Tab-separated table of C-alpha atoms in Angstrom:
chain	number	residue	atom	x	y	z
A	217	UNK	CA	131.066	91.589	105.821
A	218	UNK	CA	129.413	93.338	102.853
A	219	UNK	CA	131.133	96.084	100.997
A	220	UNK	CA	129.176	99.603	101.677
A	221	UNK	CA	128.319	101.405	98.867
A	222	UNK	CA	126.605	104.703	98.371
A	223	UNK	CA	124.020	105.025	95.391
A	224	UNK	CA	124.352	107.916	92.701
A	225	UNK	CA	121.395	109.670	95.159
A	226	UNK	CA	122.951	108.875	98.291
A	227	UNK	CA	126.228	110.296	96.611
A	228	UNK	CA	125.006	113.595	95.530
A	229	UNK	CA	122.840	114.215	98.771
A	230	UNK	CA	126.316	113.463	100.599
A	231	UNK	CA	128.149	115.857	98.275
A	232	UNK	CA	125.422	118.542	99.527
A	233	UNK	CA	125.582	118.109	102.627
A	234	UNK	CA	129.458	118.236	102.985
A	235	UNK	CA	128.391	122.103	101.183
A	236	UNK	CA	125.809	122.862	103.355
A	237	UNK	CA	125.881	121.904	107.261
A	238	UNK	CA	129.237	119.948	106.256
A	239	UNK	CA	130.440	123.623	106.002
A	240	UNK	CA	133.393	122.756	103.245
A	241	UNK	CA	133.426	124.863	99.605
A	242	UNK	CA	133.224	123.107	96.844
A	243	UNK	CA	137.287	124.712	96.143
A	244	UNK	CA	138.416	122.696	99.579
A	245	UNK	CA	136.570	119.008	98.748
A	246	UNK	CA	137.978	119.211	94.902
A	247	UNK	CA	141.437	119.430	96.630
A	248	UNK	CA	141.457	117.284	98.591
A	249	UNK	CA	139.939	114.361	96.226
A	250	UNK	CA	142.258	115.710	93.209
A	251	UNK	CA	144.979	115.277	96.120
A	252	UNK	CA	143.762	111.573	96.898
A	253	UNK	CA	143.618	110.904	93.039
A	254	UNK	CA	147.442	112.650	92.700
A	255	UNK	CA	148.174	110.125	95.546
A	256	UNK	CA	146.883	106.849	93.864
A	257	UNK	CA	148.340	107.505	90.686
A	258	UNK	CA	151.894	107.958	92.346
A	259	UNK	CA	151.563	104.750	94.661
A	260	UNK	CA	150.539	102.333	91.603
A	261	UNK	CA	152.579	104.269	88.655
A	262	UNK	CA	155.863	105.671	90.264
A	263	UNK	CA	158.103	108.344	88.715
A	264	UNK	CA	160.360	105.512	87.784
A	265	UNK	CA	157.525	103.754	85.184
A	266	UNK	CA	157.672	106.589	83.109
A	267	UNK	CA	156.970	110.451	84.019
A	268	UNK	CA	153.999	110.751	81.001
A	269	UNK	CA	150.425	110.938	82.256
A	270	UNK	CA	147.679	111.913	80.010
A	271	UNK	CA	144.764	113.352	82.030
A	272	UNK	CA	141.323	112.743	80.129
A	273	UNK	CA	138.983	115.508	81.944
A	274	UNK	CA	135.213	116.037	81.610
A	275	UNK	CA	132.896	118.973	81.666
A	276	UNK	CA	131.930	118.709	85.327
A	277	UNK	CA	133.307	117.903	88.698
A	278	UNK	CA	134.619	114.764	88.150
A	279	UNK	CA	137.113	116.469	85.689
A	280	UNK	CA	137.973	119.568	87.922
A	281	UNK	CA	139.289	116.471	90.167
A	282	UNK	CA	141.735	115.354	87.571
A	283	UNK	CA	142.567	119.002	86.878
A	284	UNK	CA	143.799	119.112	90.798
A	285	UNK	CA	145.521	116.020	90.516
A	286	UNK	CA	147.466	116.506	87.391
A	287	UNK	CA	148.377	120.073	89.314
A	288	UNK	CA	149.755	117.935	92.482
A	289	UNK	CA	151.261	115.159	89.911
A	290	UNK	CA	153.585	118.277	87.868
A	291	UNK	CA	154.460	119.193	91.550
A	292	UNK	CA	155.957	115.431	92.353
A	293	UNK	CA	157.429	115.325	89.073
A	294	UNK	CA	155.855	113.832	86.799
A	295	UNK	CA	154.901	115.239	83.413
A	296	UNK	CA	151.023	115.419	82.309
A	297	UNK	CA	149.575	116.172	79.880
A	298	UNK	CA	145.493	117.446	79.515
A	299	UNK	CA	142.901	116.334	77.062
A	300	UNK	CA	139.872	119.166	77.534
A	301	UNK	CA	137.186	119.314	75.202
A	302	UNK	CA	134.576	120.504	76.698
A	303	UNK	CA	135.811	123.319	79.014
A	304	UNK	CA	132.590	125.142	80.655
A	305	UNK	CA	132.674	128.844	81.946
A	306	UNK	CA	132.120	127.887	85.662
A	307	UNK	CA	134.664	130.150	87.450
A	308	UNK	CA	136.362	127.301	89.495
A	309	UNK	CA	136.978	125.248	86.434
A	310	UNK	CA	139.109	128.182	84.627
A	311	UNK	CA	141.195	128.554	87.384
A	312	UNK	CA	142.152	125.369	87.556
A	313	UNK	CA	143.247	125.247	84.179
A	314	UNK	CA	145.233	128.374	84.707
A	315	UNK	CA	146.680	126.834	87.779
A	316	UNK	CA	148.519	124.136	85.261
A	317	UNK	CA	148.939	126.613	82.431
A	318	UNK	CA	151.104	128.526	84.679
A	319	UNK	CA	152.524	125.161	85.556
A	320	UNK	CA	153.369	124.490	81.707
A	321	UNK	CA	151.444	121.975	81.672
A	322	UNK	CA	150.413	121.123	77.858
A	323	UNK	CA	146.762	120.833	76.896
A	324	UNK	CA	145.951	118.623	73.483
A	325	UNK	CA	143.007	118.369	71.322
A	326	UNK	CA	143.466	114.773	70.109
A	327	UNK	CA	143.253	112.035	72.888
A	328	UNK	CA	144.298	109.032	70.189
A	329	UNK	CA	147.440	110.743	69.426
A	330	UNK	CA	148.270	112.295	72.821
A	331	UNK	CA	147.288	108.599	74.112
A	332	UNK	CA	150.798	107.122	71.551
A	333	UNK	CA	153.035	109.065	73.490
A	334	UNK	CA	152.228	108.535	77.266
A	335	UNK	CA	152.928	106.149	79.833
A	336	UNK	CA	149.930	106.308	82.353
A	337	UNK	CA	145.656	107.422	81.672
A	338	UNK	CA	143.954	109.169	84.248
A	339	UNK	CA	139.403	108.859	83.375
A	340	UNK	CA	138.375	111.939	85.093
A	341	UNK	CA	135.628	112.032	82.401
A	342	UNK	CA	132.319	111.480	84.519
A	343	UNK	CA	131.836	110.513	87.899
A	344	UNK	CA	129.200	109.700	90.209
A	345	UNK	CA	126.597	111.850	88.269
A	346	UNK	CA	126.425	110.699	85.181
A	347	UNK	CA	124.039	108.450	83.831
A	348	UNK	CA	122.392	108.096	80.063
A	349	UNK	CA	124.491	108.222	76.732
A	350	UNK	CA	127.936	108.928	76.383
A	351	UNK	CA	128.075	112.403	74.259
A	352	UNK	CA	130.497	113.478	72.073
A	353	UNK	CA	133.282	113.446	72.215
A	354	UNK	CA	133.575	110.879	74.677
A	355	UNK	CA	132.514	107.463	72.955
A	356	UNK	CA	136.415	107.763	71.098
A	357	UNK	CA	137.653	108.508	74.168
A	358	UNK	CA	136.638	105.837	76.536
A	359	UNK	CA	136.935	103.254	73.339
A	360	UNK	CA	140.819	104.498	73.282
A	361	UNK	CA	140.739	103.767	76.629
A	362	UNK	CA	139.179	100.580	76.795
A	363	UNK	CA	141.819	99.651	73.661
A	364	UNK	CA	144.814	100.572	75.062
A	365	UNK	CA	147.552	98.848	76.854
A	366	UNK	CA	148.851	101.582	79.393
A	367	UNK	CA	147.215	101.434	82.478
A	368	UNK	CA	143.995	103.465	83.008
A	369	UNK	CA	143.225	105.205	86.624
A	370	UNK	CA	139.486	105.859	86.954
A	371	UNK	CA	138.348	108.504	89.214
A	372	UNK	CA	134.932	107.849	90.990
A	373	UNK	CA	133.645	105.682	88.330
A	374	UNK	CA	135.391	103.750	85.057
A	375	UNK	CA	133.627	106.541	82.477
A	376	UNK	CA	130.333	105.417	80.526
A	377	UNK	CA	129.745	102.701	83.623
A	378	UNK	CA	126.160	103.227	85.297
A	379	UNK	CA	126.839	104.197	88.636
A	380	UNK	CA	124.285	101.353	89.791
A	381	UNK	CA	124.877	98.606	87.333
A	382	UNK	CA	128.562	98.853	86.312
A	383	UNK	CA	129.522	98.343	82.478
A	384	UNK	CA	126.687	98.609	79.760
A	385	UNK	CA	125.724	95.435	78.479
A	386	UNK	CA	126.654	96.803	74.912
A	387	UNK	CA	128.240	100.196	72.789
A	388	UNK	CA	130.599	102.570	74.137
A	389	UNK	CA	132.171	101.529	77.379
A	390	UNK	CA	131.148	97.717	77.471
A	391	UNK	CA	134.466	96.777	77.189
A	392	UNK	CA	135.859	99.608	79.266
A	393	UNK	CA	137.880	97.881	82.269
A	394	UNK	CA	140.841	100.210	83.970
A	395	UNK	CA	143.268	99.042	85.793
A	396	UNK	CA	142.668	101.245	88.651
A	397	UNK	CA	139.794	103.000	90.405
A	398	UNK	CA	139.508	105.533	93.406
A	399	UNK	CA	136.419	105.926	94.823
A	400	UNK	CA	135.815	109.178	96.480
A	401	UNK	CA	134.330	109.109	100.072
A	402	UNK	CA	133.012	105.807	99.039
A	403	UNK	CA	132.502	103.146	96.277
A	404	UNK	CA	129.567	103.181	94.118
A	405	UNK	CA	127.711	100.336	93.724
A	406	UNK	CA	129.471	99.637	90.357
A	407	UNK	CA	132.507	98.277	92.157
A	408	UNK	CA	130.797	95.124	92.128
A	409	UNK	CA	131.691	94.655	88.587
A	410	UNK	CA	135.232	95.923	88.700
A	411	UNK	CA	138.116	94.023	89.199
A	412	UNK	CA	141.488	95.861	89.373
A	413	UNK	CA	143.286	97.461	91.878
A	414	UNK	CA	140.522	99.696	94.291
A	415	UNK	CA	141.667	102.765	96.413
A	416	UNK	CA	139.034	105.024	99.123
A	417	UNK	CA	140.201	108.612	98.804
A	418	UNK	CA	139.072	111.916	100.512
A	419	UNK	CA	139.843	111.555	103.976
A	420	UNK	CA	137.588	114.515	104.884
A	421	UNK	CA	134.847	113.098	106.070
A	422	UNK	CA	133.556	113.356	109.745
A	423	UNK	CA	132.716	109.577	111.371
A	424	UNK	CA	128.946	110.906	112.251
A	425	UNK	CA	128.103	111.736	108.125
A	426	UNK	CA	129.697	108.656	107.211
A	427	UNK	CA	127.221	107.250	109.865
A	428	UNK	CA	124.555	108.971	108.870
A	429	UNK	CA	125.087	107.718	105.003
A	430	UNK	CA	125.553	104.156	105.890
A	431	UNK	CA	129.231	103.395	105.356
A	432	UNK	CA	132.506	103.846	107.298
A	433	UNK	CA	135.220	105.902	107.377
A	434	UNK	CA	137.965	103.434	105.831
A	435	UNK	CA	140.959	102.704	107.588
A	436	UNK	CA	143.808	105.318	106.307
A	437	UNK	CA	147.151	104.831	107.463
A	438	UNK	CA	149.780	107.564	108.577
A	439	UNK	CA	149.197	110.817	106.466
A	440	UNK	CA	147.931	109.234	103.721
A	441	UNK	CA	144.685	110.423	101.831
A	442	UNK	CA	143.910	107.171	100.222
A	443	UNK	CA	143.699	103.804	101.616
A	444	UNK	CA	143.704	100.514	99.186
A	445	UNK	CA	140.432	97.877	99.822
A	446	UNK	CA	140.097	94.362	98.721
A	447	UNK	CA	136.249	93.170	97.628
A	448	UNK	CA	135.224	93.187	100.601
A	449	UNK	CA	135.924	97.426	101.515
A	450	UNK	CA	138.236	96.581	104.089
A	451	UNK	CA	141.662	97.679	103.740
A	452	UNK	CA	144.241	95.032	101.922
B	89	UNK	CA	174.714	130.096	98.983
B	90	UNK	CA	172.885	133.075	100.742
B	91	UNK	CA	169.194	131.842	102.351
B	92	UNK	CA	166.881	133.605	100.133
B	93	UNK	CA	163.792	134.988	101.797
B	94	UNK	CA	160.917	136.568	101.557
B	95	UNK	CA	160.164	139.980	103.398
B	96	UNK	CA	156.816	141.152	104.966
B	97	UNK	CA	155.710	143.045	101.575
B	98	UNK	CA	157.107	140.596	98.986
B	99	UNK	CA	154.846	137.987	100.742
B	100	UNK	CA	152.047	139.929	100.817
B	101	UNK	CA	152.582	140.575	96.854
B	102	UNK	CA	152.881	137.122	96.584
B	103	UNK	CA	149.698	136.052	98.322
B	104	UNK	CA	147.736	138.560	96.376
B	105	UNK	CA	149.743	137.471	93.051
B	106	UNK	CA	148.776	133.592	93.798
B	107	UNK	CA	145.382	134.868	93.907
B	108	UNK	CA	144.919	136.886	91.172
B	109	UNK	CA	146.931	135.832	87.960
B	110	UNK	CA	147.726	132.700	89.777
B	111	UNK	CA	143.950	131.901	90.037
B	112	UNK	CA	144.150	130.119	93.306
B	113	UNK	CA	141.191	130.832	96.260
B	114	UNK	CA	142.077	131.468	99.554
B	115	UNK	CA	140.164	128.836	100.346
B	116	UNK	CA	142.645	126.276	98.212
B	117	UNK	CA	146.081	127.791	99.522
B	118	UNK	CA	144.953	127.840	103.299
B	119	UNK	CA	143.425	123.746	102.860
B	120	UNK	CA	147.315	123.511	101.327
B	121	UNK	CA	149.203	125.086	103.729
B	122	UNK	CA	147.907	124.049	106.303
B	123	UNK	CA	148.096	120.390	105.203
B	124	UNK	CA	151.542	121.378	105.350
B	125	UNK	CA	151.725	122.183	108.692
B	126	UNK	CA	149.568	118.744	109.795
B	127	UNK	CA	152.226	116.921	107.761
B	128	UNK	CA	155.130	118.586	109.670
B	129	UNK	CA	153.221	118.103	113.176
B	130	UNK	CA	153.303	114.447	111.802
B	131	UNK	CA	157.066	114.356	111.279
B	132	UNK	CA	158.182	116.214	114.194
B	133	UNK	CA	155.996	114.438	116.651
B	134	UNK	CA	154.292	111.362	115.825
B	135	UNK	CA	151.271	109.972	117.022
B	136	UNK	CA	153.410	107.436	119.351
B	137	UNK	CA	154.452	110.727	120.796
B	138	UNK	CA	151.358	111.757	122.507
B	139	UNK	CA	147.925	112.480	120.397
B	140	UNK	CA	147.503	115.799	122.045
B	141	UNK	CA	147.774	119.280	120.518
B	142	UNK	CA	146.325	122.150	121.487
B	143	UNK	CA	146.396	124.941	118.434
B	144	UNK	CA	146.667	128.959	119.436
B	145	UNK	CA	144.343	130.226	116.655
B	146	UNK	CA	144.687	134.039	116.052
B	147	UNK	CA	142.035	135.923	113.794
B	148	UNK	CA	143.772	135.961	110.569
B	149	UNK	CA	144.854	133.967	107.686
B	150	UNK	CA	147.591	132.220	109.602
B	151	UNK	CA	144.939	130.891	112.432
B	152	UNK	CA	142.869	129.608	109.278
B	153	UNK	CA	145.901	127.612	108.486
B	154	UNK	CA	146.058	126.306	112.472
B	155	UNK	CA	142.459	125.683	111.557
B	156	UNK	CA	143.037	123.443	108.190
B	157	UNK	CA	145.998	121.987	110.068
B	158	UNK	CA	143.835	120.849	113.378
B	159	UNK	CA	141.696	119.093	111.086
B	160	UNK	CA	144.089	117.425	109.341
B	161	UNK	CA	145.512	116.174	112.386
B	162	UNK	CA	142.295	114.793	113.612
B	163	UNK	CA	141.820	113.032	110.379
B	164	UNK	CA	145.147	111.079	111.128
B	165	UNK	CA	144.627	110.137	114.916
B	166	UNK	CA	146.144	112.999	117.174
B	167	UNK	CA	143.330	114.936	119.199
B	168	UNK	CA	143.789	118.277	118.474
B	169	UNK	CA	141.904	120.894	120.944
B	170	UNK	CA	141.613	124.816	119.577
B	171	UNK	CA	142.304	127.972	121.506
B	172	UNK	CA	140.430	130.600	119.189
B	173	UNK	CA	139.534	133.401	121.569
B	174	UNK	CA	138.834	136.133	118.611
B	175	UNK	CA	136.781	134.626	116.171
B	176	UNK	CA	136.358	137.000	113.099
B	177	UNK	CA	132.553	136.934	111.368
B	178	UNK	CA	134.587	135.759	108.524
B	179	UNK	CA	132.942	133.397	106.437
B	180	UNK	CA	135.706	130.968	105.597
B	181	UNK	CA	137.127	130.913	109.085
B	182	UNK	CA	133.593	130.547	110.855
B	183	UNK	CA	133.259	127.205	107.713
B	184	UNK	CA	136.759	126.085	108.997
B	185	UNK	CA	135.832	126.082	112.587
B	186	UNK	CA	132.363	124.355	112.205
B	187	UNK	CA	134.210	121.392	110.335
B	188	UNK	CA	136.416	121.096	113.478
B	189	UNK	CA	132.948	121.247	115.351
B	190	UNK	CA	131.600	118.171	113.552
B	191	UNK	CA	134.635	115.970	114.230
B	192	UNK	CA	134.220	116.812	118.207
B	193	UNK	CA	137.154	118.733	118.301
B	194	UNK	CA	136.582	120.527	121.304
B	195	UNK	CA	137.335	124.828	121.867
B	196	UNK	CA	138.998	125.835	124.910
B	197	UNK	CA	138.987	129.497	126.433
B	198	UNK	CA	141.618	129.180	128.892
B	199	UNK	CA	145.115	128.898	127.286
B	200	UNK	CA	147.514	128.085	130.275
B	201	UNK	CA	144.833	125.438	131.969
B	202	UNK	CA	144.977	123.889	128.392
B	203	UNK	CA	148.272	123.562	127.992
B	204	UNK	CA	149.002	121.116	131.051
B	205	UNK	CA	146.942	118.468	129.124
B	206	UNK	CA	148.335	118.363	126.293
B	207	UNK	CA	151.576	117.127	124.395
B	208	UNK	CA	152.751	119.692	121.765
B	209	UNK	CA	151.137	122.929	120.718
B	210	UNK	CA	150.930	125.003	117.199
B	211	UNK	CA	151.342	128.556	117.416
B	212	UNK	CA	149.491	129.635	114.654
B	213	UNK	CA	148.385	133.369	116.354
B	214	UNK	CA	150.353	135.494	113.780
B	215	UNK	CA	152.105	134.987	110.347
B	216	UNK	CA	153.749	137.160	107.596
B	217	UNK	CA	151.442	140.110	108.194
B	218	UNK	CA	152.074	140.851	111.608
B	219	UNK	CA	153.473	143.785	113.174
B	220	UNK	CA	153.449	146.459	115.607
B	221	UNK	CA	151.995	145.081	119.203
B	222	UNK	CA	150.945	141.963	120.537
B	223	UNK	CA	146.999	142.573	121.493
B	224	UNK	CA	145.170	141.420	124.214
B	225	UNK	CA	144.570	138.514	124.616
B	226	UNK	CA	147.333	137.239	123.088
B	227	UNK	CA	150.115	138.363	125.462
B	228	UNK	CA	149.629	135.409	128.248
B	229	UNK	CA	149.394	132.920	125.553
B	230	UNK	CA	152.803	133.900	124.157
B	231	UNK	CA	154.366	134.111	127.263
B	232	UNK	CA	153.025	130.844	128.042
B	233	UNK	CA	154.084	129.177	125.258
B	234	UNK	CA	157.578	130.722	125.390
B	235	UNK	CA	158.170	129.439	129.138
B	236	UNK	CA	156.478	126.098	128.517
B	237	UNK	CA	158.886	122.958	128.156
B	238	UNK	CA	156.718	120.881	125.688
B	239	UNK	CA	157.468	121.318	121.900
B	240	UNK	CA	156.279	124.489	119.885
B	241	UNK	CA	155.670	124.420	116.144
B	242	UNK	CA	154.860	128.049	114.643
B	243	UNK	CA	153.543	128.595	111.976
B	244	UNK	CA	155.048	130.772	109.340
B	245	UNK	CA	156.538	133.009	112.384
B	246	UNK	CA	157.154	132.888	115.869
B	247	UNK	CA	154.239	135.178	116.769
B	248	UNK	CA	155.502	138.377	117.606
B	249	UNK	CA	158.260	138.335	116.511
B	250	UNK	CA	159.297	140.798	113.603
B	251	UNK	CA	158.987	139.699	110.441
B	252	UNK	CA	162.085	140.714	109.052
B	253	UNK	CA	163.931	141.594	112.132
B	254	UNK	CA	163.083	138.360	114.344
B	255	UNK	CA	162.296	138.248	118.015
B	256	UNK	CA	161.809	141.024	119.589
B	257	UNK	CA	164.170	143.423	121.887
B	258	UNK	CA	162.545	143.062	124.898
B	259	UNK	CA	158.856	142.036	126.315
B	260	UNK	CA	156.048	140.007	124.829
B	261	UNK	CA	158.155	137.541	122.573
B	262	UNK	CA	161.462	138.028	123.396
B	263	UNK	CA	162.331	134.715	125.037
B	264	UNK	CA	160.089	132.957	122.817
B	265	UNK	CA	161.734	130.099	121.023
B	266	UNK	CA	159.621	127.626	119.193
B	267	UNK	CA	161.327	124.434	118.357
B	268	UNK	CA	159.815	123.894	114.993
B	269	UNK	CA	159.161	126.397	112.550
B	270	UNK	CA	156.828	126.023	109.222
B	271	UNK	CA	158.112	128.399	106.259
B	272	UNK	CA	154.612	128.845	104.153
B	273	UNK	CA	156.032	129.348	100.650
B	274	UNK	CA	159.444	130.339	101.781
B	275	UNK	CA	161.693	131.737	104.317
B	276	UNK	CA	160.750	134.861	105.951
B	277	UNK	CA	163.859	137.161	106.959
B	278	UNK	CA	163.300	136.139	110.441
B	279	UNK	CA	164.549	132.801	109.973
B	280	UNK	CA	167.694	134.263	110.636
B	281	UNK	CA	167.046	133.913	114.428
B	282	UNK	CA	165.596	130.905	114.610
B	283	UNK	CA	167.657	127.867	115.750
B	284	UNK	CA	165.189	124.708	115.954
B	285	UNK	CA	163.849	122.534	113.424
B	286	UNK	CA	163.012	124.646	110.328
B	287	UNK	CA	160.646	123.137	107.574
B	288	UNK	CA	159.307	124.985	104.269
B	289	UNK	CA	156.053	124.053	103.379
B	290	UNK	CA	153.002	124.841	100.530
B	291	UNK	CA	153.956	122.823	97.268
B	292	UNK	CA	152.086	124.779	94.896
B	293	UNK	CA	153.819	127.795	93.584
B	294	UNK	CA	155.058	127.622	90.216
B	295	UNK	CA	158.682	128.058	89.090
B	296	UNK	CA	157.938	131.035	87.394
B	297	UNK	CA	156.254	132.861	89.984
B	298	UNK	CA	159.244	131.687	92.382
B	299	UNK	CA	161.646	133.213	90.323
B	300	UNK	CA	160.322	136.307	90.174
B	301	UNK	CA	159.904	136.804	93.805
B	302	UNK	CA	163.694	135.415	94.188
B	303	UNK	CA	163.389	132.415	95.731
B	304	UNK	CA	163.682	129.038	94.327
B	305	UNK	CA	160.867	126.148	94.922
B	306	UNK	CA	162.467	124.277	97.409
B	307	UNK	CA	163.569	120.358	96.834
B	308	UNK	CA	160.530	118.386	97.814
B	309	UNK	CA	160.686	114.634	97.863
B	310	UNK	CA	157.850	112.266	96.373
B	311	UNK	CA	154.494	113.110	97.734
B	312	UNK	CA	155.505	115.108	100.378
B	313	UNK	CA	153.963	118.443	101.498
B	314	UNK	CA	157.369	119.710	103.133
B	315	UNK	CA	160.955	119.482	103.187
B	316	UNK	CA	163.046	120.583	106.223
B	317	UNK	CA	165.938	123.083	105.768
B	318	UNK	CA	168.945	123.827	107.269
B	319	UNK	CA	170.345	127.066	107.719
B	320	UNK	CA	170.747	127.888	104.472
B	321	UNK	CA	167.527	127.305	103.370
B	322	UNK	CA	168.759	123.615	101.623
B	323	UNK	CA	167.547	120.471	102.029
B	324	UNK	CA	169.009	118.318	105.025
């Protein structure tokens, strides 16, 4: 059986629709994938490894993700910490960020250093949108990432990967490989070229729009929002 | 150690609190709480138990969270079916309802004819904000679910009963005793009364903001939504 993927298009006409006949804000479907990410992160890196994890977040949505789940990781007891460079004025955004200032929750400016004292990376730097160069000042980022030892959690996408073609064949990123990736309704095409551990999250959406977009709702068990998938998509 | 709870106008302050300075939307703390609910539906009566629940939906903020929770449910395997017979032109609930709609949950306008097929029901008519008298066409339903013999779970409150005085003297409500009760936040002075399973539910108030209302964030365990309580509001 071949692993279904959903293009870059296919993933941001599925993100509109979920906004428009799908009938869910844009508030309720970052919760609930900042909850699957939160989820992930605490089934592959428990309390017990170490309570440090240093959230690398990006101007857009695939940051406000990690901004939920470092929210939801402070709540199960763990201790994160935010690297946010780029903060835009969207409304949603801001509150976010309040949502973890009120939560203590430190934010730092410099990602090498923050990165010496941590025990777990969340990428929440770009997701299934981005495509072109890497901007400042992400290139340090993702090569601190793609240097380090601790484990890295990718949301969506491993950061600087094309959403099509995985990895660029050279420059920032080529030798970015995290440990751990969630995909978020489902995986991009550039899961072909990843290898680590590979979680579905966002159990939100209805069997007919899965339908509809060419790929299944995965097999969750219980209550949990994230299921874990071998190569193939089907559930390990 | 004294149960501390929350009155009718401290939990209104604390609503409008989490969504002003605590920069939360509606739309986030209603997806939360009632994932909280779905989680305690889960605990209390597992899918091995019988998929069915039918959820009483009244035309507030606490229906929204029977809403959120219905979904949720659906999402992990029960069939959930609604009873929503006043449906406010509110945007967010009308949004809640049509993603209920796209996973075929199906909306049902007679109450007692609904509950002999199913296998536990969610009260979620009336929370924290109620008072005064039960209005048409609520009544029946209460009555219904207070004579019925399969399990109850309300949410936040009985409905109809008094907020901080419990269930009431006589009439509507007064020999209605859910077995399971949901705590949104914390204990409302009603809990007093209540003698079945008690769970609190809604991890995502800060410390800070606890403590000023008086109550203290109660014990939850890893990624759980809930924790159940015994009398005196304490983890069992």
């Amino acid at each position: 059986m071949a692993l279904k993927t959903l293009g870059a298009k296919a993933a941001a006409a599925l993100d509109k629709e979920l906004m428009s006949t799908g009938a869910f804000s844009l508030d309720q479907l970052m919760e609930l994938a900042g909850l699957s990410v939160s989820q992930v992160v605490y089934r592959v890196h428990p309390v017990s490894k170490g309570r440090r994890v240093l959230v690398a977040v990006g101007p857009g949505n695939n940051g406000g993700d990690g901004l939920v789940a470092a929210r939801h990781l402070r709540h199960y007891g763990y201790q994160p910490t935010i690297y946010y460079p780029k903060r835009p004025k969207n409304e949603l955004y801001q509150r976010l960020a309040k949502q973890l200032e009120d939560l203590d929750v430190p934010f730092v400016d410099d990602f090498p250093v923050a990165l010496q004292s941590t025990d777990h990376v969340v990428d929440a730097i770009f997701g299934f949108s981005f495509s072109g160069e890497v901007r400042e000042p992400f290139p340090a980022v993702i090569q601190a990432m793609a240097e380090t030892k601790l484990p890295v959690t990718s949301v969506d996408a491993p950061s600087s990967w094309d959403i099509e073609e995985g990895p660029p064949k050279s420059g920032v990123g080529s030798n970015f490989h995290p440990d751990v990736l969630v995909s978020l309704t489902a995986p991009k095409p550039l899961v072909k070229h990843f290898r680590g551990r590979h979680f579905i999250g966002g159990r939100f959406v209805a069997p007919a729009i899965a339908k509809k977009y060419g790929f299944d709702v995965p097999a969750y068990e219980g209550l949990d929002q994230i299921v874990e998938v071998g190569p193939d998509g089907l559930k390990l």
